[in-house]
PDB file of C-alpha atoms in Angstrom:
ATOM      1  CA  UNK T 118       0.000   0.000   0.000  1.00 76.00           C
ATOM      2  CA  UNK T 119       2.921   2.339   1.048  1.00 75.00           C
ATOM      3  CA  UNK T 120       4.232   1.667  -2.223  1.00 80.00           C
ATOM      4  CA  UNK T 121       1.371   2.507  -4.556  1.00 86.00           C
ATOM      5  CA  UNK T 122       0.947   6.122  -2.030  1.00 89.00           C
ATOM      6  CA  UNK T 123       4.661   7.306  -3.750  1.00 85.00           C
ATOM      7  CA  UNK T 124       3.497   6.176  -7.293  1.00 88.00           C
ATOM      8  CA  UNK T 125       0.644   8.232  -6.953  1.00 91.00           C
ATOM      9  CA  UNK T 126       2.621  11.193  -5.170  1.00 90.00           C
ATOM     10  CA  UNK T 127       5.334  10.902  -8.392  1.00 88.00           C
ATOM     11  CA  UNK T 128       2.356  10.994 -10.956  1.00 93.00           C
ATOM     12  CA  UNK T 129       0.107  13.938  -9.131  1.00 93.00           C
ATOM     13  CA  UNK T 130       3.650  15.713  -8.927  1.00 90.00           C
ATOM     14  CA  UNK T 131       4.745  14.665 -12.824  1.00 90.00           C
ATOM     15  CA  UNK T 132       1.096  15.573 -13.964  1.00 92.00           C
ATOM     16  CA  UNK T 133       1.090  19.000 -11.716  1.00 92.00           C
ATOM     17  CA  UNK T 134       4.658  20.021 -13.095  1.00 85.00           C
ATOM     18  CA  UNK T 135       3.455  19.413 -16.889  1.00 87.00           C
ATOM     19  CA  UNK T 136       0.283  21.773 -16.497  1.00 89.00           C
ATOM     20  CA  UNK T 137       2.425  24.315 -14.666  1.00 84.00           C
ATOM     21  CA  UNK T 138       5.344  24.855 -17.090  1.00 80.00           C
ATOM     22  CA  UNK T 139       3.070  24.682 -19.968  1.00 84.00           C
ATOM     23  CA  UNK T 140       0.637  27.579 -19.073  1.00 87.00           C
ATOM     24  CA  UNK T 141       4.215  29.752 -18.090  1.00 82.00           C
ATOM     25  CA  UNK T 142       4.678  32.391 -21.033  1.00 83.00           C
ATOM     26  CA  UNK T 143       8.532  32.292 -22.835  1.00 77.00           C
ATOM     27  CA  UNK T 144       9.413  35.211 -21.855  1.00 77.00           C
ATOM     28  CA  UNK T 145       9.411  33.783 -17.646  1.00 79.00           C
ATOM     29  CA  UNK T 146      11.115  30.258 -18.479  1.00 75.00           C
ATOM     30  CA  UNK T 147      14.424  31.556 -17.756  1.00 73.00           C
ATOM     31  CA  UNK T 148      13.342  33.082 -13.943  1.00 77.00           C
ATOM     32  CA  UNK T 149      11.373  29.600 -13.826  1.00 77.00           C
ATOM     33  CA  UNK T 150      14.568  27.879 -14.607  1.00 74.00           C
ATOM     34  CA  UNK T 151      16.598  29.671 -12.138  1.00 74.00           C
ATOM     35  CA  UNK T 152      13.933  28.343  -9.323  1.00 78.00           C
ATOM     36  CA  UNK T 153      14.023  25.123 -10.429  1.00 78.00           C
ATOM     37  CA  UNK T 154      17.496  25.241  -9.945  1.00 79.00           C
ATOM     38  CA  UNK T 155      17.377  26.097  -6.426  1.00 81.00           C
ATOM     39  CA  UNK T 156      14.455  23.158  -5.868  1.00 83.00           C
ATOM     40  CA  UNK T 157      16.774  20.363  -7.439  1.00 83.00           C
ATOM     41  CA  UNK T 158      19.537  21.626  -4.773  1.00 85.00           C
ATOM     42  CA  UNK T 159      16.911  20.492  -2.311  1.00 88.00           C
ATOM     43  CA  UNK T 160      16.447  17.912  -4.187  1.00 87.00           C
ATOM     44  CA  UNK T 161      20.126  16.990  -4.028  1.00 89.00           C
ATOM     45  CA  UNK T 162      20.322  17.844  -0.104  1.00 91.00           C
ATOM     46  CA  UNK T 163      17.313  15.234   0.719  1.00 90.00           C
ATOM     47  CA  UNK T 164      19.309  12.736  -1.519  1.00 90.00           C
ATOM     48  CA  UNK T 165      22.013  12.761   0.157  1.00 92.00           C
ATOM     49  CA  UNK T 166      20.839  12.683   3.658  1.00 92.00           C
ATOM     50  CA  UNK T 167      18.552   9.691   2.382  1.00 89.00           C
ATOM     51  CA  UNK T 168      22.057   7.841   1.328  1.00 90.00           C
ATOM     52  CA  UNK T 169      23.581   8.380   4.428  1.00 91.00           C
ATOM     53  CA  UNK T 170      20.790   6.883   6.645  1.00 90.00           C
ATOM     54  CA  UNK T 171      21.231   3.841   4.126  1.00 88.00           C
ATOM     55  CA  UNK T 172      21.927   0.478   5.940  1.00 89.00           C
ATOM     56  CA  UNK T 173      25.390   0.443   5.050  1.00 90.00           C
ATOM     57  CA  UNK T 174      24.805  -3.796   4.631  1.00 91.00           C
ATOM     58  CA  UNK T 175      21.570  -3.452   2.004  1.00 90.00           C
ATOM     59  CA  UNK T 176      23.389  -2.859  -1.143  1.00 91.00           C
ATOM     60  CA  UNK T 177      19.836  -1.770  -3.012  1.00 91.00           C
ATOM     61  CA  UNK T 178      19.564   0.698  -0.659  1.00 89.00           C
ATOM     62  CA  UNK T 179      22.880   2.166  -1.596  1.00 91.00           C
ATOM     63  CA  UNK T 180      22.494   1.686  -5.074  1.00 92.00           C
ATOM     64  CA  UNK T 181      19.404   3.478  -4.790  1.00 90.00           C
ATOM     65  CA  UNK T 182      20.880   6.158  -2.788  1.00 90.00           C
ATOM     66  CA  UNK T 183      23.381   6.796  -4.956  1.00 92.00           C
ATOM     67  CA  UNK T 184      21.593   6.837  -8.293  1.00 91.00           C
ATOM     68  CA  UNK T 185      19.298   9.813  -6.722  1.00 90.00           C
ATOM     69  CA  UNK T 186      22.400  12.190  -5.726  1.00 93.00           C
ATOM     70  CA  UNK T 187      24.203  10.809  -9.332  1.00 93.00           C
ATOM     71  CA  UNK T 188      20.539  11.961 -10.770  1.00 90.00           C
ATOM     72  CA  UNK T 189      19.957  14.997  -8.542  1.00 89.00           C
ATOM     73  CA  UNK T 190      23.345  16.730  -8.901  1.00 90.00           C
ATOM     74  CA  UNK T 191      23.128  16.009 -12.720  1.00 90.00           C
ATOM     75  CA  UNK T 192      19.914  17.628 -13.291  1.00 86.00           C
ATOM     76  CA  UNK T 193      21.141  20.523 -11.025  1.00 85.00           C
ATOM     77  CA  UNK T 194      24.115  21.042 -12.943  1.00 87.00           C
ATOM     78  CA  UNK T 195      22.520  20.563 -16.364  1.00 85.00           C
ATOM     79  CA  UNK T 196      19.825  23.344 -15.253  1.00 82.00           C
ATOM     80  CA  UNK T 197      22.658  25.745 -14.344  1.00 82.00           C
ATOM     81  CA  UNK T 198      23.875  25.337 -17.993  1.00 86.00           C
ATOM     82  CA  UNK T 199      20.646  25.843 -19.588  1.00 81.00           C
ATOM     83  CA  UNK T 200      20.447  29.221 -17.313  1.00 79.00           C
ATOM     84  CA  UNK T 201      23.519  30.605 -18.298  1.00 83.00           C
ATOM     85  CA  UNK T 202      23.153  29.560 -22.439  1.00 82.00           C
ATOM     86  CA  UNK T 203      19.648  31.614 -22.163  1.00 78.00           C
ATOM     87  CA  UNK T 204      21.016  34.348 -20.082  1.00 79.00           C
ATOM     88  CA  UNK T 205      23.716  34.900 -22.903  1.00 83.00           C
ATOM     89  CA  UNK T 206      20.816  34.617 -25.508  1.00 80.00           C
ATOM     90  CA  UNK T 207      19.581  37.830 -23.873  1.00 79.00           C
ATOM     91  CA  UNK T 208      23.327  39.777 -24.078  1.00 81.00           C
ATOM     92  CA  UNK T 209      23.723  42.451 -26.380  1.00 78.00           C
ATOM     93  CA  UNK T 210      26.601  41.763 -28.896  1.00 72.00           C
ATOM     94  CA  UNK T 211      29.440  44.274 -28.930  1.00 68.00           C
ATOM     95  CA  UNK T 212      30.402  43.568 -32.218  1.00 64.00           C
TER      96      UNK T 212
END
């Protein structure tokens, strides 16, 4: 039962996210971006403190642990660099 509670929580959150970035005008994807940004640090922070409470002797809990903060610090760096390719979109060009 606890299982099929986080399935739902995952697809109310997937389903929530989709209808929220789709109704956000262009022009506010880059300030959106930024916050994301700061929400997949969390992200990364909760992953992390969920791998270190890992039973060190349960290798699927480790493995599962570290796949989220692998995951989690990806997507936080990968949103940085998406940030700072549209920020220099909106530069002026000095040439």
């Amino acid at each position: 039962m606890e299982n099929f509670i986080y399935v739902y929580i995952f697809m109310l959150a997937a389903f929530t996210g989709y209808e929220v970035i789709s109704r956000v005008p262009v022009i506010l994807h880059t300030p959106l971006m930024s916050g994301s940004n700061f929400v997949h640090g969390v992200v990364l922070v909760g992953a992390m403190v969920a791998l270190g409470n890992a039973d060190p002797n349960d290798p699927l809990q480790l493995a599962i642990g570290f796949f989220a903060v692998f995951l989690g610090a990806a997507n936080a760096a990968g949103g940085y660099v998406v940030t700072e390719r549209m920020l220099a979109m909106f530069k002026l060009n000095k040439n």
